[in-house]
Amino acid sequence: MRNDSYPLELSAVRLDDDDDCAIIIDQTLLPGQASELRLRAPSDFYDAILRLAVRGAPAIGIAAAYGIYLAAKRLDTDIYENFRKYVSGYCEYLNASRPTAVNLRWALSRMETVVEKNSDSPVSEIKSLLLLESEKIATEDAEMCEAIGRHSLTLLRPGMGVLTHCNAGSLATGGIGTATAGIYLAEAEGYGLRVYCDETRPLLQGARLTAYELIASGVDTTLICDNMASFVMSRGLIDIVLTGCDRVAANGDSANKIGTLSVAVNARHYGIPFYICAPSSTIDLACPTGADIPIEERPSGEVTTMWYSSPMAPDGVKVFNPAFDVTPAELITGIITERGVVAPPYENNLTNFV
Ligand code: MRU
């Protein structure tokens, strides 16, 4: 039976060229409030990415590309060298907003390449090419999500229990998500999956975002605290783990939202297949291993105070708040890309893939 509600129509980021802005859903306010924000200046984009108003590796890449186009569009110069320097400066600035997801650098370097490759063209023409490139980055991402979904579907069976961590859904991408893509396609075919979402401390992307978008799409969704995942696995409720990721190193080590590593360790203990969903924009062959992936650390208040009416930790307590962790390649059953499922050994198989 097809589920006609598939998938929830959500656009994490889109361009409004007539109004010289990109429109995002402010994800810090979900699920209570779905309100839009209009980003115009590079500082608007930097701030929105930094405070996770727009988030998820592919979505921040798309937002940054739009940010560069809009900044370039406003530049009042016909001199190529001046134009190039400004665009390059904006790229460097936005790239510093978040360090872990390689999609940000990937999208920005695509934009910079457009400028560099067209040094003989008038600046006005380069601006049009930057518009095309930013739109291409968004469209390609939507296509990659669909393709990841089709490959994920080959691993899913009706009635399966699926565990996911963080939000690698529509809100994190330009399409139907990466980890959620197979879920949405399976639901469209009436698979009746049972999806478990880790709440994902400390910023609750699983509770606030994944549960929100899955429920709105009619998916059977159960929310659990992160520390419940192993118990749920021990009860035989999980048949497969699907998560997104922020950067895959050349050896297959994969960075994703903090807590993913414990899910992978637990999955191995219980013999549950653990898959990472990664568009090629997330694969960084220039990064040899997970140890080379920069891990973002975020403010202590996200752990001690946020979401609470009064602080839930003693004043002055030391807080360590890494936003991501790295799952070693040996715990990953496969990496689901838009071109197929990459199996170990990742050193060889990822190199052949890209
Ligand atoms: O800090 P966030 O919310 O941007 O972290 C997001 C994740 O870790 C996602 O799983 C990842 O970016 C993949 S999104 C398709």
Short mmCIF file of C-alpha atoms and ligand atoms in Angstrom, two decimals:
data_model
loop_
_atom_site.label_atom_id
_atom_site.label_comp_id
_atom_site.label_asym_id
_atom_site.label_seq_id
_atom_site.Cartn_x
_atom_site.Cartn_y
_atom_site.Cartn_z
CA MET A 1 0.00 0.00 0.00
CA ARG A 2 1.49 3.35 -0.97
CA ASN A 3 1.68 6.04 1.64
CA ASP A 4 0.60 9.22 -0.12
CA SER A 5 1.97 11.49 2.58
CA TYR A 6 5.56 10.66 1.51
CA PRO A 7 7.70 12.68 1.86
CA LEU A 8 7.14 15.79 3.94
CA GLU A 9 7.64 18.84 1.76
CA LEU A 10 10.37 20.68 3.60
CA SER A 11 13.00 22.93 2.18
CA ALA A 12 15.89 23.51 4.56
CA VAL A 13 17.27 26.22 2.28
CA ARG A 14 16.18 27.82 -0.97
CA LEU A 15 17.19 30.85 -3.00
CA ASP A 16 14.93 33.85 -3.61
CA ASP A 17 17.00 35.61 -6.24
CA ASP A 18 14.40 38.39 -6.77
CA ASP A 19 14.62 39.32 -3.09
CA ASP A 20 18.43 38.84 -2.98
CA CYS A 21 18.25 36.31 -0.16
CA ALA A 22 18.24 32.66 0.76
CA ILE A 23 15.32 31.43 2.83
CA ILE A 24 15.92 28.87 5.55
CA ILE A 25 13.65 27.27 8.13
CA ASP A 26 15.12 28.35 11.47
CA GLN A 27 15.86 24.87 12.80
CA THR A 28 16.63 26.18 16.28
CA LEU A 29 12.88 26.82 16.70
CA LEU A 30 11.62 23.43 15.54
CA PRO A 31 9.46 21.56 16.30
CA GLY A 32 7.46 24.29 18.09
CA GLN A 33 7.68 26.87 15.38
CA ALA A 34 8.38 26.53 11.65
CA SER A 35 9.50 30.04 10.84
CA GLU A 36 11.58 31.22 7.96
CA LEU A 37 14.67 33.40 8.04
CA ARG A 38 15.94 35.45 5.12
CA LEU A 39 19.73 35.48 4.85
CA ARG A 40 21.39 38.21 2.80
CA ALA A 41 24.90 39.24 3.90
CA PRO A 42 27.77 36.75 4.40
CA SER A 43 27.52 37.44 8.14
CA ASP A 44 23.86 36.27 8.11
CA PHE A 45 25.00 32.98 6.59
CA TYR A 46 27.94 32.62 8.96
CA ASP A 47 25.72 33.22 11.97
CA ALA A 48 22.93 30.89 10.76
CA ILE A 49 25.43 28.07 10.13
CA LEU A 50 27.27 28.62 13.42
CA ARG A 51 24.15 28.54 15.56
CA LEU A 52 22.62 25.65 13.57
CA ALA A 53 19.64 27.59 12.24
CA VAL A 54 20.65 25.79 9.05
CA ARG A 55 22.52 22.54 9.69
CA GLY A 56 23.34 19.11 8.35
CA ALA A 57 26.37 18.66 6.13
CA PRO A 58 24.72 18.99 2.70
CA ALA A 59 22.39 21.83 3.75
CA ILE A 60 25.22 23.99 5.06
CA GLY A 61 27.09 23.45 1.78
CA ILE A 62 24.04 24.57 -0.19
CA ALA A 63 23.45 27.58 2.09
CA ALA A 64 27.09 28.64 1.81
CA ALA A 65 26.96 28.40 -2.00
CA TYR A 66 23.90 30.67 -2.06
CA GLY A 67 25.67 32.99 0.39
CA ILE A 68 28.64 33.31 -1.96
CA TYR A 69 26.43 33.92 -4.99
CA LEU A 70 24.47 36.65 -3.19
CA ALA A 71 27.64 38.32 -1.89
CA ALA A 72 29.20 38.20 -5.36
CA LYS A 73 26.04 39.57 -6.94
CA ARG A 74 26.24 42.65 -4.71
CA LEU A 75 29.89 43.39 -5.51
CA ASP A 76 30.18 46.68 -7.36
CA THR A 77 33.25 46.13 -9.51
CA ASP A 78 34.03 45.20 -13.09
CA ILE A 79 37.66 44.45 -12.32
CA TYR A 80 38.19 40.70 -12.30
CA GLU A 81 41.06 40.64 -9.78
CA ASN A 82 39.11 42.69 -7.22
CA PHE A 83 36.07 40.50 -7.71
CA ARG A 84 38.12 37.30 -7.29
CA LYS A 85 39.76 38.56 -4.10
CA TYR A 86 36.42 39.47 -2.52
CA VAL A 87 34.79 36.15 -3.42
CA SER A 88 37.79 34.24 -2.16
CA GLY A 89 37.67 36.20 1.12
CA TYR A 90 33.95 35.41 1.57
CA CYS A 91 34.67 31.72 0.92
CA GLU A 92 37.39 31.69 3.56
CA TYR A 93 35.09 33.47 6.00
CA LEU A 94 32.14 31.08 5.56
CA ASN A 95 34.41 28.04 5.61
CA ALA A 96 35.42 28.98 9.16
CA SER A 97 31.82 28.80 10.44
CA ARG A 98 31.90 25.04 11.14
CA PRO A 99 34.93 22.76 10.81
CA THR A 100 33.75 19.13 10.64
CA ALA A 101 31.41 18.72 7.67
CA VAL A 102 33.53 18.69 4.53
CA ASN A 103 30.51 19.57 2.38
CA LEU A 104 30.96 23.19 3.40
CA ARG A 105 34.51 23.39 2.02
CA TRP A 106 33.48 21.27 -0.99
CA ALA A 107 30.64 23.63 -1.96
CA LEU A 108 32.74 26.75 -1.38
CA SER A 109 35.60 25.43 -3.47
CA ARG A 110 33.16 24.70 -6.32
CA MET A 111 32.09 28.34 -6.18
CA GLU A 112 35.69 29.59 -6.09
CA THR A 113 36.62 27.36 -9.01
CA VAL A 114 33.89 28.98 -11.14
CA VAL A 115 35.52 32.37 -10.52
CA GLU A 116 39.04 31.11 -11.18
CA LYS A 117 38.17 29.23 -14.36
CA ASN A 118 36.45 32.22 -15.91
CA SER A 119 39.10 34.88 -15.44
CA ASP A 120 38.64 35.99 -19.07
CA SER A 121 34.90 36.55 -18.74
CA PRO A 122 33.24 39.80 -17.71
CA VAL A 123 32.38 39.96 -14.01
CA SER A 124 28.65 40.16 -14.85
CA GLU A 125 28.92 36.81 -16.64
CA ILE A 126 30.79 35.21 -13.73
CA LYS A 127 27.97 36.30 -11.43
CA SER A 128 25.48 34.43 -13.65
CA LEU A 129 27.74 31.37 -13.61
CA LEU A 130 27.87 31.51 -9.79
CA LEU A 131 24.07 31.51 -9.72
CA LEU A 132 24.02 28.42 -11.94
CA GLU A 133 26.66 26.66 -9.84
CA SER A 134 24.83 27.29 -6.55
CA GLU A 135 21.60 25.98 -8.04
CA LYS A 136 23.45 22.97 -9.42
CA ILE A 137 24.88 22.18 -5.98
CA ALA A 138 21.33 22.18 -4.57
CA THR A 139 19.80 20.14 -7.41
CA GLU A 140 22.59 17.59 -7.43
CA ASP A 141 22.18 17.12 -3.70
CA ALA A 142 18.47 16.34 -4.12
CA GLU A 143 19.38 13.79 -6.81
CA MET A 144 22.09 12.24 -4.60
CA CYS A 145 19.54 11.83 -1.79
CA GLU A 146 17.13 10.00 -4.10
CA ALA A 147 19.92 7.72 -5.33
CA ILE A 148 21.10 6.99 -1.76
CA GLY A 149 17.47 6.16 -0.99
CA ARG A 150 17.27 3.67 -3.86
CA HIS A 151 20.46 1.92 -2.70
CA SER A 152 19.29 1.92 0.93
CA LEU A 153 16.03 0.33 -0.16
CA THR A 154 17.91 -2.78 -1.30
CA LEU A 155 18.90 -3.30 2.37
CA LEU A 156 15.43 -2.79 3.85
CA ARG A 157 12.61 -5.31 4.28
CA PRO A 158 8.97 -4.76 5.32
CA GLY A 159 8.48 -4.44 9.06
CA MET A 160 12.14 -3.82 9.87
CA GLY A 161 13.24 -1.83 12.91
CA VAL A 162 15.56 1.00 11.89
CA LEU A 163 17.62 3.10 14.29
CA THR A 164 18.85 6.52 13.25
CA HIS A 165 20.88 9.16 15.09
CA CYS A 166 20.78 12.96 14.77
CA ASN A 167 18.98 14.35 11.72
CA ALA A 168 20.15 13.32 8.29
CA GLY A 169 16.76 14.04 6.78
CA SER A 170 15.04 16.59 4.56
CA LEU A 171 16.01 19.31 7.01
CA ALA A 172 19.70 18.48 6.59
CA THR A 173 19.84 18.26 2.80
CA GLY A 174 18.42 19.61 -0.43
CA GLY A 175 16.22 16.53 -0.85
CA ILE A 176 14.74 13.60 1.07
CA GLY A 177 17.77 13.27 3.33
CA THR A 178 20.49 10.66 3.33
CA ALA A 179 19.76 8.35 6.28
CA THR A 180 16.04 9.01 5.87
CA ALA A 181 15.97 8.62 2.08
CA GLY A 182 15.59 4.82 2.14
CA ILE A 183 13.01 5.14 4.92
CA TYR A 184 10.89 7.52 2.85
CA LEU A 185 11.15 5.36 -0.27
CA ALA A 186 10.32 2.22 1.74
CA GLU A 187 7.30 3.91 3.29
CA ALA A 188 6.13 4.97 -0.16
CA GLU A 189 6.10 1.25 -0.96
CA GLY A 190 4.17 0.45 2.21
CA TYR A 191 7.01 -1.32 4.05
CA GLY A 192 5.67 -0.38 7.49
CA LEU A 193 9.11 0.23 8.99
CA ARG A 194 9.45 0.93 12.72
CA VAL A 195 11.89 3.80 13.05
CA TYR A 196 13.65 4.59 16.33
CA CYS A 197 15.17 8.07 16.66
CA ASP A 198 17.88 8.76 19.20
CA GLU A 199 17.06 12.12 20.76
CA THR A 200 20.69 13.19 20.16
CA ARG A 201 21.97 15.15 23.14
CA PRO A 202 22.79 17.92 23.60
CA LEU A 203 21.03 19.72 20.72
CA LEU A 204 18.24 17.17 20.27
CA GLN A 205 18.31 16.96 16.48
CA GLY A 206 16.75 13.48 16.68
CA ALA A 207 13.87 14.57 18.88
CA ARG A 208 13.26 18.02 17.46
CA LEU A 209 13.96 17.40 13.78
CA THR A 210 14.01 13.73 12.77
CA ALA A 211 10.96 12.76 14.82
CA TYR A 212 9.23 15.90 13.51
CA GLU A 213 9.81 15.20 9.85
CA LEU A 214 9.21 11.44 10.05
CA ILE A 215 5.92 11.84 11.92
CA ALA A 216 4.77 14.50 9.49
CA SER A 217 5.42 11.97 6.72
CA GLY A 218 3.39 9.26 8.41
CA VAL A 219 6.37 7.07 9.40
CA ASP A 220 5.95 4.87 12.52
CA THR A 221 8.41 6.76 14.75
CA THR A 222 9.56 6.05 18.30
CA LEU A 223 11.76 8.51 20.15
CA ILE A 224 14.35 7.18 22.62
CA CYS A 225 17.01 8.85 24.73
CA ASP A 226 20.52 8.16 23.46
CA ASN A 227 21.30 5.94 26.44
CA MET A 228 18.36 3.66 25.60
CA ALA A 229 19.67 2.51 22.24
CA SER A 230 21.57 -0.52 23.54
CA PHE A 231 18.54 -1.70 25.53
CA VAL A 232 16.30 -1.35 22.48
CA MET A 233 18.87 -3.33 20.48
CA SER A 234 19.06 -6.01 23.18
CA ARG A 235 15.29 -6.47 22.86
CA GLY A 236 15.71 -7.34 19.17
CA LEU A 237 13.84 -4.25 18.03
CA ILE A 238 16.53 -2.97 15.66
CA ASP A 239 17.43 -4.75 12.41
CA ILE A 240 19.58 -2.05 10.84
CA VAL A 241 21.20 1.27 11.74
CA LEU A 242 21.21 4.07 9.17
CA THR A 243 22.99 7.33 9.99
CA GLY A 244 24.26 10.29 8.04
CA CYS A 245 27.78 11.62 8.23
CA ASP A 246 29.79 14.82 8.02
CA ARG A 247 33.03 13.52 6.61
CA VAL A 248 34.30 10.15 5.43
CA ALA A 249 38.09 9.84 5.50
CA ALA A 250 39.99 7.91 2.82
CA ASN A 251 40.23 4.84 5.09
CA GLY A 252 36.45 4.81 5.72
CA ASP A 253 36.52 6.32 9.23
CA SER A 254 33.42 8.50 9.39
CA ALA A 255 32.61 11.55 11.49
CA ASN A 256 29.00 12.10 12.44
CA LYS A 257 27.02 13.65 15.27
CA ILE A 258 28.34 12.91 18.75
CA GLY A 259 26.88 9.61 19.93
CA THR A 260 27.14 7.84 16.59
CA LEU A 261 30.24 6.00 17.78
CA SER A 262 28.40 4.43 20.71
CA VAL A 263 25.57 3.39 18.39
CA ALA A 264 28.14 1.68 16.15
CA VAL A 265 29.82 -0.06 19.10
CA ASN A 266 26.45 -1.28 20.35
CA ALA A 267 25.39 -2.40 16.90
CA ARG A 268 28.56 -4.49 16.58
CA HIS A 269 27.89 -6.06 20.00
CA TYR A 270 24.38 -7.08 18.98
CA GLY A 271 25.33 -8.10 15.41
CA ILE A 272 23.22 -5.37 13.82
CA PRO A 273 24.40 -3.98 10.46
CA PHE A 274 25.54 -0.37 10.77
CA TYR A 275 25.45 1.77 7.61
CA ILE A 276 26.66 5.30 7.00
CA CYS A 277 24.83 7.24 4.28
CA ALA A 278 27.19 9.58 2.46
CA PRO A 279 26.82 11.56 -0.76
CA SER A 280 30.13 11.93 -2.61
CA SER A 281 30.28 15.55 -1.34
CA THR A 282 30.93 14.08 2.13
CA ILE A 283 33.83 11.86 1.08
CA ASP A 284 37.21 13.48 1.67
CA LEU A 285 40.01 11.43 0.15
CA ALA A 286 42.47 14.18 1.10
CA CYS A 287 41.83 13.27 4.72
CA PRO A 288 43.70 10.01 5.36
CA THR A 289 42.00 8.84 8.58
CA GLY A 290 39.42 9.85 11.16
CA ALA A 291 42.20 11.26 13.35
CA ASP A 292 42.67 13.97 10.72
CA ILE A 293 39.05 15.15 10.87
CA PRO A 294 38.67 18.38 12.89
CA ILE A 295 36.07 17.94 15.61
CA GLU A 296 33.99 20.97 16.48
CA GLU A 297 33.63 21.81 20.16
CA ARG A 298 30.62 23.86 21.18
CA PRO A 299 29.69 26.06 24.16
CA SER A 300 29.20 24.44 27.55
CA GLY A 301 25.75 25.99 27.96
CA GLU A 302 24.39 23.54 25.37
CA VAL A 303 24.98 20.82 27.96
CA THR A 304 24.31 22.60 31.26
CA THR A 305 21.55 25.07 30.56
CA MET A 306 19.91 24.85 27.16
CA TRP A 307 16.34 23.43 27.22
CA TYR A 308 16.16 23.74 31.02
CA SER A 309 14.40 26.49 32.99
CA SER A 310 17.35 26.54 35.38
CA PRO A 311 20.89 25.13 35.03
CA MET A 312 21.09 21.34 35.41
CA ALA A 313 24.76 21.27 36.41
CA PRO A 314 26.68 22.90 39.22
CA ASP A 315 28.09 26.34 38.54
CA GLY A 316 31.63 26.23 37.19
CA VAL A 317 31.62 22.51 36.32
CA LYS A 318 34.06 21.62 33.53
CA VAL A 319 32.19 20.68 30.36
CA PHE A 320 33.51 18.88 27.30
CA ASN A 321 31.10 19.33 24.40
CA PRO A 322 32.42 17.79 21.17
CA ALA A 323 29.74 18.02 18.49
CA PHE A 324 30.94 15.01 16.50
CA ASP A 325 32.71 11.70 16.93
CA VAL A 326 34.46 9.37 14.53
CA THR A 327 33.28 5.83 13.93
CA PRO A 328 36.24 3.67 12.87
CA ALA A 329 35.89 1.95 9.53
CA GLU A 330 35.93 -1.52 11.08
CA LEU A 331 32.55 -0.86 12.74
CA ILE A 332 30.90 0.23 9.48
CA THR A 333 29.11 -2.49 7.50
CA GLY A 334 28.86 -0.32 4.40
CA ILE A 335 28.80 3.26 3.17
CA ILE A 336 25.70 4.01 1.13
CA THR A 337 26.53 6.53 -1.58
CA GLU A 338 24.59 7.79 -4.59
CA ARG A 339 26.50 5.30 -6.76
CA GLY A 340 25.96 2.24 -4.63
CA VAL A 341 26.92 0.65 -1.35
CA VAL A 342 30.68 0.75 -0.75
CA ALA A 343 31.89 -2.26 1.26
CA PRO A 344 35.20 -2.73 3.08
CA PRO A 345 38.12 -2.52 2.47
CA TYR A 346 37.35 1.19 2.22
CA GLU A 347 40.91 2.28 1.34
CA ASN A 348 40.58 0.59 -2.04
CA ASN A 349 36.88 0.81 -2.58
CA LEU A 350 36.45 4.51 -1.79
CA THR A 351 39.37 5.46 -4.04
CA ASN A 352 37.78 3.57 -6.92
CA PHE A 353 34.45 5.19 -6.15
CA VAL A 354 35.45 8.87 -6.27
O1 MRU B 1 25.51 19.54 14.11
P1 MRU B 1 24.61 19.11 12.99
O2 MRU B 1 23.18 19.07 13.40
O3 MRU B 1 24.86 19.90 11.74
O4 MRU B 1 25.07 17.61 12.71
C1 MRU B 1 24.46 16.96 11.63
C2 MRU B 1 24.86 15.55 11.49
O5 MRU B 1 25.71 15.04 12.20
C3 MRU B 1 24.25 14.80 10.34
O6 MRU B 1 24.10 13.45 10.64
C4 MRU B 1 25.14 14.95 9.10
O7 MRU B 1 25.44 16.29 8.88
C5 MRU B 1 24.56 14.34 7.91
S1 MRU B 1 23.23 15.26 7.23
C6 MRU B 1 22.73 14.45 5.84
#
